[in-house]
Short mmCIF file of C-alpha atoms in Angstrom, two decimals:
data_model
loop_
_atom_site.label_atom_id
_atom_site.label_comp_id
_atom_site.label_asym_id
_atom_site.label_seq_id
_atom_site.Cartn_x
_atom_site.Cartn_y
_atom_site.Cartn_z
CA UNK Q 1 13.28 -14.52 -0.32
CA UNK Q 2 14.94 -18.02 -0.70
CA UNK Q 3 17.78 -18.53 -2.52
CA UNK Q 4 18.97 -21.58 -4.41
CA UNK Q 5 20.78 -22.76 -7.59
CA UNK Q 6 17.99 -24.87 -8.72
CA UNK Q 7 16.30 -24.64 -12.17
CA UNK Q 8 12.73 -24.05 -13.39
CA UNK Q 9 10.35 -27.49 -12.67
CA UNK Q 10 6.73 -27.19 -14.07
CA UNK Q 11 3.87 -29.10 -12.98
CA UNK Q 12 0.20 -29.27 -14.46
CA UNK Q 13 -1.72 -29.02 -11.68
CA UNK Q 14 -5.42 -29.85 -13.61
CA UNK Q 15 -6.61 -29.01 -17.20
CA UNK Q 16 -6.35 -25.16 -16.53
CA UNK Q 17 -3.63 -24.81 -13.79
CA UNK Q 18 0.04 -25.04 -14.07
CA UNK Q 19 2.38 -24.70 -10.66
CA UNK Q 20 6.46 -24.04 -11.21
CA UNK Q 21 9.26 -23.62 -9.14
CA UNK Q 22 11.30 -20.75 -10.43
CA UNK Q 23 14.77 -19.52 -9.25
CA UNK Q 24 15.02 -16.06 -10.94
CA UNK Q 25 18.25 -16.02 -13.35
CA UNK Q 26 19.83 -12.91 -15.01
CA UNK Q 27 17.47 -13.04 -18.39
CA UNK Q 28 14.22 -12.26 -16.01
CA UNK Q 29 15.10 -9.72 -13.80
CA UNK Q 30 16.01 -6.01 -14.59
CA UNK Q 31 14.78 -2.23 -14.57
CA UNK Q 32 13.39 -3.18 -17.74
CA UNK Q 33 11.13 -5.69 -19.38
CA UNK Q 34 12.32 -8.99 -19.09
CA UNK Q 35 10.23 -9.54 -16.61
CA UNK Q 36 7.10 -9.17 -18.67
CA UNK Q 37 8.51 -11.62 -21.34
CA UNK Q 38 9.30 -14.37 -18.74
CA UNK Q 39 5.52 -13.98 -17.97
CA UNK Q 40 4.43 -13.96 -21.47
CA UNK Q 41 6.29 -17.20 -22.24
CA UNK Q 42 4.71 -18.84 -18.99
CA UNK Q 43 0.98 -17.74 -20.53
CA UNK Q 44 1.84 -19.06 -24.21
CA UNK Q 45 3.26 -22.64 -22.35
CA UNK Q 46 -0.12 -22.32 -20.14
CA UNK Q 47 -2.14 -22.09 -23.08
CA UNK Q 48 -0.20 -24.40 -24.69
CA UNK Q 49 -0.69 -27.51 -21.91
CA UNK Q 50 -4.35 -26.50 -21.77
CA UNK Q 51 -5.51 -26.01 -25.16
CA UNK Q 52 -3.57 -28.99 -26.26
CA UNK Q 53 -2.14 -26.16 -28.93
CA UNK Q 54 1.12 -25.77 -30.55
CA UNK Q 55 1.18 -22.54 -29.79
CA UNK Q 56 5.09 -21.88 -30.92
CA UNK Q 57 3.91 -23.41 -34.72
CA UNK Q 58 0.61 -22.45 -34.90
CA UNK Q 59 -1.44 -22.32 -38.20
CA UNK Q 60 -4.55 -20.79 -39.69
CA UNK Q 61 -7.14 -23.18 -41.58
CA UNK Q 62 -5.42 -22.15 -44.21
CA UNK Q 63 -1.79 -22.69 -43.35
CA UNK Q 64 -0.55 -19.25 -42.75
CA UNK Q 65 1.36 -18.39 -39.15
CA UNK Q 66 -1.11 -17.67 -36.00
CA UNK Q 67 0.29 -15.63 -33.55
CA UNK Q 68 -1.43 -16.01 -29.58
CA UNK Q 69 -0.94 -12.15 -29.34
CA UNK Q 70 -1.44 -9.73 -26.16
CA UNK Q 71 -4.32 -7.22 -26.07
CA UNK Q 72 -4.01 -6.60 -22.69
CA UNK Q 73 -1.32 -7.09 -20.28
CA UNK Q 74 -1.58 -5.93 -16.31
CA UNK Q 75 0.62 -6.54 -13.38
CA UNK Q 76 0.04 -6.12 -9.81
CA UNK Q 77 3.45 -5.45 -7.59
CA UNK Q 78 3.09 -6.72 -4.18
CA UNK Q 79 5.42 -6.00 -1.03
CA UNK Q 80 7.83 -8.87 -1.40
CA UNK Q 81 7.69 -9.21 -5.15
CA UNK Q 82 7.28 -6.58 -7.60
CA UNK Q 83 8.63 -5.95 -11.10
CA UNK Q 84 11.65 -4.63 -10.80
CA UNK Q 85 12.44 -5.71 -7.25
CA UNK Q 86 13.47 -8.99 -8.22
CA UNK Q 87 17.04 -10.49 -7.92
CA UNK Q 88 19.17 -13.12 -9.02
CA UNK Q 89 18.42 -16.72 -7.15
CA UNK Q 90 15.46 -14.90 -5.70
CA UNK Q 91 12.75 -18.11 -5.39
CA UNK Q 92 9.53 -17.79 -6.65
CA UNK Q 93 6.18 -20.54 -6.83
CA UNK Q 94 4.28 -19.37 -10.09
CA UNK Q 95 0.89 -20.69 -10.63
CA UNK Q 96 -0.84 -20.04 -13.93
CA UNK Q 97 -4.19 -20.29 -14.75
CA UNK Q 98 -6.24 -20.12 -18.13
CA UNK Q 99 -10.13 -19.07 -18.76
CA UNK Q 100 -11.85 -19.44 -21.73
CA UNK Q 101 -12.50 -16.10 -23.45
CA UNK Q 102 -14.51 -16.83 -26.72
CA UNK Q 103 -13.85 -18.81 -29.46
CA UNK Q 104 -10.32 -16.61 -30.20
CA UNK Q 105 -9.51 -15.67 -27.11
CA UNK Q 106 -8.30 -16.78 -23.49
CA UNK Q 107 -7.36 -14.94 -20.40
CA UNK Q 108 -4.26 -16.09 -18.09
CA UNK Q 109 -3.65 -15.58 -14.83
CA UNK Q 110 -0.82 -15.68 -12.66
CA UNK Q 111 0.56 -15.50 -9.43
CA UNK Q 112 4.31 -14.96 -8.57
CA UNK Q 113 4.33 -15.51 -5.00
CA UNK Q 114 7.92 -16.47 -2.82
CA UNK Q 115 8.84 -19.92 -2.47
CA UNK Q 116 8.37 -19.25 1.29
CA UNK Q 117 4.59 -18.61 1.69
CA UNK Q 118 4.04 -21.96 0.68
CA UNK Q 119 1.05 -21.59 -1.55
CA UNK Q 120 2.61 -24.27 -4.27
CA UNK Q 121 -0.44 -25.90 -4.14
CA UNK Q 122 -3.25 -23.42 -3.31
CA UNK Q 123 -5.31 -22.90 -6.66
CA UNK Q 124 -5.57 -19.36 -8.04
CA UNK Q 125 -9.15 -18.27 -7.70
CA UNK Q 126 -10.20 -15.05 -9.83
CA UNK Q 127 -11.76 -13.83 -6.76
CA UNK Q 128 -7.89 -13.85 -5.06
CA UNK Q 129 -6.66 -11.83 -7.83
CA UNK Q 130 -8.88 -9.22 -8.13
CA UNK Q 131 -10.46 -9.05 -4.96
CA UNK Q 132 -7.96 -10.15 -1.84
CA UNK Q 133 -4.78 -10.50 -3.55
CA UNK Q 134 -2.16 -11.78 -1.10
CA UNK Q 135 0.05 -8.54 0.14
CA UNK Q 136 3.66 -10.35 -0.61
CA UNK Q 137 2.79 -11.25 -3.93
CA UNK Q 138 2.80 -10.14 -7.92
CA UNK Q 139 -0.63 -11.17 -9.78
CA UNK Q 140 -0.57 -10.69 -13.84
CA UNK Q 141 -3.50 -11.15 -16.10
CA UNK Q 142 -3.05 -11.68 -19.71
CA UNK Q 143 -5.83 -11.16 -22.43
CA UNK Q 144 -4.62 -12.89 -25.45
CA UNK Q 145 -6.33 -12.77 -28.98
CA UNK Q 146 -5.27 -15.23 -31.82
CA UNK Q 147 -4.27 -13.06 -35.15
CA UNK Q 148 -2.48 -13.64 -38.85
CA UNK Q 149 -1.17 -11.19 -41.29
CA UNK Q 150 -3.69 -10.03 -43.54
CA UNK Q 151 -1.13 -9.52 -46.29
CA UNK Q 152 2.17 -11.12 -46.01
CA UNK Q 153 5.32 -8.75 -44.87
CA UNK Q 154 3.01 -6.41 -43.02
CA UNK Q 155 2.40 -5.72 -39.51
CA UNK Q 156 -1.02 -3.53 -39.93
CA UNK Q 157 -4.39 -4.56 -40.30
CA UNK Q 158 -3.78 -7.93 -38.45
CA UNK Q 159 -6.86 -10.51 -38.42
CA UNK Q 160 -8.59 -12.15 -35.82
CA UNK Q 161 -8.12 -16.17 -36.71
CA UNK Q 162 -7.65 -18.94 -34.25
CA UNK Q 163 -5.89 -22.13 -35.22
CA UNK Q 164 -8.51 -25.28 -35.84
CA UNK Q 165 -6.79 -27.45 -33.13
CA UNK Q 166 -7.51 -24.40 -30.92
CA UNK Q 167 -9.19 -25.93 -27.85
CA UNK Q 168 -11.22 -24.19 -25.28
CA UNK Q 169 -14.50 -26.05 -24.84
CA UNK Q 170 -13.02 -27.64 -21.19
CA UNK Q 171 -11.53 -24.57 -19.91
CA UNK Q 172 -13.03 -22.61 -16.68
CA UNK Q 173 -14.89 -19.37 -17.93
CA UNK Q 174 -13.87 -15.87 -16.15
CA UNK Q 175 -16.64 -14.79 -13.88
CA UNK Q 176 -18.02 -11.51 -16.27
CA UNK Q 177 -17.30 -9.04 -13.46
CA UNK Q 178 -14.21 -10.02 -13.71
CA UNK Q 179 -13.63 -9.48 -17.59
CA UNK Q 180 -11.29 -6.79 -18.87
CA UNK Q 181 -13.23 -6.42 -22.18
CA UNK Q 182 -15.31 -3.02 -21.11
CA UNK Q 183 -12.05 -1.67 -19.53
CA UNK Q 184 -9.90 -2.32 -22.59
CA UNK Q 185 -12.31 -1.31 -24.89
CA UNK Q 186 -12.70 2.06 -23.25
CA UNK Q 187 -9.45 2.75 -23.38
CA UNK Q 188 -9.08 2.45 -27.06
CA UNK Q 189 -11.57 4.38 -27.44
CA UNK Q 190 -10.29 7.08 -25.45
CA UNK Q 191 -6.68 6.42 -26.14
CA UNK Q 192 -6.56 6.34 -22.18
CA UNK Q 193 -7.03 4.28 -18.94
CA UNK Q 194 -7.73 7.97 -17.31
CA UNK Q 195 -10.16 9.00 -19.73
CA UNK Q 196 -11.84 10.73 -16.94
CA UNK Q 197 -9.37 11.60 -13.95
CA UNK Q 198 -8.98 9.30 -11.40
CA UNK Q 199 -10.44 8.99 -8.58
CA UNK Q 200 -8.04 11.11 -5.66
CA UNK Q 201 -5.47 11.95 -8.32
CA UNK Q 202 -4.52 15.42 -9.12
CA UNK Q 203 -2.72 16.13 -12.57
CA UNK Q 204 1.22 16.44 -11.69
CA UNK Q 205 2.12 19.43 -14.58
CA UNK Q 206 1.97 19.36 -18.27
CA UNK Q 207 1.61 16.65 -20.58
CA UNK Q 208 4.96 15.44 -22.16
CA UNK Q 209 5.27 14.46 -25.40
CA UNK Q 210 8.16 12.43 -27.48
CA UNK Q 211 9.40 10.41 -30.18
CA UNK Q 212 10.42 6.91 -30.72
CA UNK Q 213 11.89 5.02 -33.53
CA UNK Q 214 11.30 1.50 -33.65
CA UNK Q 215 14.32 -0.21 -33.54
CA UNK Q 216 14.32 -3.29 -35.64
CA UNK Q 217 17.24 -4.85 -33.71
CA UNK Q 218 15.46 -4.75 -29.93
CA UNK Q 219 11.90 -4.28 -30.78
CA UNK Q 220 10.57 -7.24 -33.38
CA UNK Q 221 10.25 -10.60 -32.31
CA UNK Q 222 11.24 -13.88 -34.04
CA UNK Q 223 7.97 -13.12 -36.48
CA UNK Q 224 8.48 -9.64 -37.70
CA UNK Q 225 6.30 -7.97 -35.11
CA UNK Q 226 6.74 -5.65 -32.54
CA UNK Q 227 7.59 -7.48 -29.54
CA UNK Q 228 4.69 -7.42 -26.77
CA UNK Q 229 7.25 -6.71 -24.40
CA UNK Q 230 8.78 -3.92 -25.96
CA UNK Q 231 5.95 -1.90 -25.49
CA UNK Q 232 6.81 -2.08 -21.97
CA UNK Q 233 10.41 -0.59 -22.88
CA UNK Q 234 9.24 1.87 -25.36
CA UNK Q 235 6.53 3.59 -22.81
CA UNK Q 236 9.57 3.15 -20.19
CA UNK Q 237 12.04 5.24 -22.28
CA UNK Q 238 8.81 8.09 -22.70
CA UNK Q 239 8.74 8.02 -19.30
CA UNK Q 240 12.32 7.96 -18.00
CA UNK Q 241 13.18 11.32 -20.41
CA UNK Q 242 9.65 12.61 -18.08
CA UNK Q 243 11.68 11.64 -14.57
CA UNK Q 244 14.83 13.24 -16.11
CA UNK Q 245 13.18 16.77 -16.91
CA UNK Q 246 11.86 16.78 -13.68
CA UNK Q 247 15.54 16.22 -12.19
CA UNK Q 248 15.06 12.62 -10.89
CA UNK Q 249 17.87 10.56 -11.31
CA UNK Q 250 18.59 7.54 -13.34
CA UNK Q 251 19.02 4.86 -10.04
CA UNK Q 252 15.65 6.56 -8.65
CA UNK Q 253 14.09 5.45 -12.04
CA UNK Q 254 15.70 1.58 -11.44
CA UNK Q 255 14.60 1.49 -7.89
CA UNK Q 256 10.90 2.45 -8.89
CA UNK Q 257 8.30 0.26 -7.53
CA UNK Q 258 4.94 -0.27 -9.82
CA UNK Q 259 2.44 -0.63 -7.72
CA UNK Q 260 0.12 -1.05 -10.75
CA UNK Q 261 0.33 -1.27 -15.00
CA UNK Q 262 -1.80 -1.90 -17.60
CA UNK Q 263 -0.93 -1.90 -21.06
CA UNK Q 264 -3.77 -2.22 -24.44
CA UNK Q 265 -2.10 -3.23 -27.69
CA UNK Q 266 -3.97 -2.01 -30.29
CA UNK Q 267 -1.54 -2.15 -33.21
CA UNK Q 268 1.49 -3.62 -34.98
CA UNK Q 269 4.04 -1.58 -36.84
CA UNK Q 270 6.30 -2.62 -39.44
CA UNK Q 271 10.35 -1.44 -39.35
CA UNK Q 272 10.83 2.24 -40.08
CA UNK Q 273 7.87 3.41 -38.13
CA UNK Q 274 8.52 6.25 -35.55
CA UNK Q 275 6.01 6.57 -32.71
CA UNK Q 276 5.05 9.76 -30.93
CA UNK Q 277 4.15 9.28 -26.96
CA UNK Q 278 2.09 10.96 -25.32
CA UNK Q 279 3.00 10.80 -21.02
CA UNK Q 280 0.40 12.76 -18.96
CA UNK Q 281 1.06 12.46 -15.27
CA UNK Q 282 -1.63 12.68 -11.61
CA UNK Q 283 -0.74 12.70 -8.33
CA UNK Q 284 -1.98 11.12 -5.13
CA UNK Q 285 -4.03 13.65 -2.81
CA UNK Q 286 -3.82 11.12 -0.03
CA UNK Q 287 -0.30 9.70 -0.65
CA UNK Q 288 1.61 12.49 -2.28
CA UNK Q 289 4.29 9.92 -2.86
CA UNK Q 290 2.27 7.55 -5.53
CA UNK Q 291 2.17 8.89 -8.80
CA UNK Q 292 0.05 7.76 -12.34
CA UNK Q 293 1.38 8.15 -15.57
CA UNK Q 294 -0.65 7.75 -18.74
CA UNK Q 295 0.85 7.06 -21.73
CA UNK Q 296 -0.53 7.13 -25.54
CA UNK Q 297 1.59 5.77 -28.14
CA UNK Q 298 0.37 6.70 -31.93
CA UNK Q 299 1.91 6.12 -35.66
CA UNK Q 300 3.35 9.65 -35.80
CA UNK Q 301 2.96 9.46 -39.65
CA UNK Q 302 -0.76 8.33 -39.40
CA UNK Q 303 -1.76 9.21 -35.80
CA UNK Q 304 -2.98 5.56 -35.49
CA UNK Q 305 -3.28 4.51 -32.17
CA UNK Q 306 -1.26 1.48 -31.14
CA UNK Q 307 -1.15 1.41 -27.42
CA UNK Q 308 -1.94 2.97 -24.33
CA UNK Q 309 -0.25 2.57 -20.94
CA UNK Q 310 -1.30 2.91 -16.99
CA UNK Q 311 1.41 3.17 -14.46
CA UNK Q 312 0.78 3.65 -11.06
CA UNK Q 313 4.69 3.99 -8.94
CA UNK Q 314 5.14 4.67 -5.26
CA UNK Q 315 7.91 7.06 -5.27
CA UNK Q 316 8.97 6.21 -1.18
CA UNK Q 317 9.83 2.54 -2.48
CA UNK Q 318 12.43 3.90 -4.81
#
């Protein structure tokens, strides 16, 4: 890819679309999540230009805080950029996209494609993402729900409450084939994304289980909640202790290229709370060298289920 000292420059392309030039710096690039938060700030500032909604400072009818949280986060790696293949000055042309979803809801979609393919100005279709996705480039969709605390200081038993200036009347809808809602919803109801085994995947050996405590100083975000993209660390840390009992090493585990993740966020947690994961792992029968990991993450007090977490790697790239 390119490589320049230039900054970020953000254009709205119509009410939906927004196009950026994006030279990636040290705070978005990594073996760990910081990717996923540079993409989370681009869908709240997407939302943001086409909702015409503070989304930073937003507020329920009745003043409290509303939050524009994640229930569903995936990311498609292509062959030039994936998520952890991505270095500093590397150049990038994101363009981000926003559906309407409901009356509390949008979906996002994005496109991180090099600054060399040229597509700056070729609208992102939902029929490119999920049907003929470009082979050089990372796609992420984002199903965000507005919430607010149901009782203040606690992160459990969020509501569902969208802001009154919340508007999504002019936005394009997602095609319903398209829609993640019967996908997600299975999976919290199976505390999987492999609630039945995949389709030419063979299980890999035993399920591994671990625990986590939530650590106040990484994981909570400027509100008090448990940082959307810390989920992505904490099912990372399950599964690196996984790699290391099967004798992989540590730079294997950087170099690793996701081919495919979804994450469901189906809780909050408030500081103190430990979290028991769950990492079950399938194999490729055709290419023995992509692997699947399912993940479970539960209250280990309660057992409440708070996430779950698809991974597909390809172990040759790493």
């Amino acid at each position: 890819m390119n490589r320049s000292t230039t900054t970020e420059l953000a254009r709205t392309v119509d009410g939906s679309s927004l196009s950026r030039h994006v030279v990636v710096a040290p705070g978005m690039c990594s073996g760990g999540s910081l990717v996923f938060g540079r993409i989370g700030d681009w869908t709240w500032e997407a939302v943001a230009a086409a909702c015409r909604t503070n989304v930073h400072a937003a507020r329920t009818p009745e003043g409290q805080p509303a939050y524009l949280s994640f229930y569903y986060f995936r990311v498609r790696g292509g062959d030039a950029v994936h998520p952890h293949g991505l270095a500093f000055g590397d150049e990038l042309q994101v363009t981000s996209r926003v559906f309407q979803f409901g009356s509390q809801a949008v979906i996002t979609l994005h496109r991180l494609a090099p600054a060399g393919l040229g597509l700056a100005d070729t609208p992102l279709s939902p029929a490119e993402l999920y049907e003929h996705p470009h082979p050089d480039c990372l796609y992420a969709e984002n199903f965000n729900r507005w919430i607010a605390r149901s009782r203040p200081g606690s992160n459990r038993r969020l509501s569902q409450v969208a802001p009154p200036d919340f508007s999504y009347g002019a936005l394009p809808r997602l095609p319903n084939p398209y829609s993640p809602r019967t996908l997600v919803g299975r999976a919290r109801e199976a505390g999987s994304f492999y609630a039945t085994p995949p389709p030419g995947l063979v299980p890999a050996g035993p399920a591994h289980t671990s625990e986590y405590a939530l650590d106040v100083v990484r994981d909570l975000n400027g509100a008090g909640l448990v940082y959307f993209a810390s989920y992505f660390s904490i099912f990372d840390t399950a599964l690196l202790r996984v790699w290391r009992s099967l004798g992989r090493g540590d730079a294997q585990f950087l170099r690793r290229k996701v081919v495919d993740q979804k994450v469901g966020y189906f809780g909050n947690a408030d500081p103190g709370a430990v979290f028991t994961i769950t990492v079950r792992r399938w194999r490729s029968t055709a290419r023995p060298s992509i692997e699947a990991a399912d993940m479970a993450l539960r209250d280990s007090g309660t057992g409440r289920l708070l996430a779950v977490a698809g991974v597909e790697i390809d172990l040759d790239a790493s």
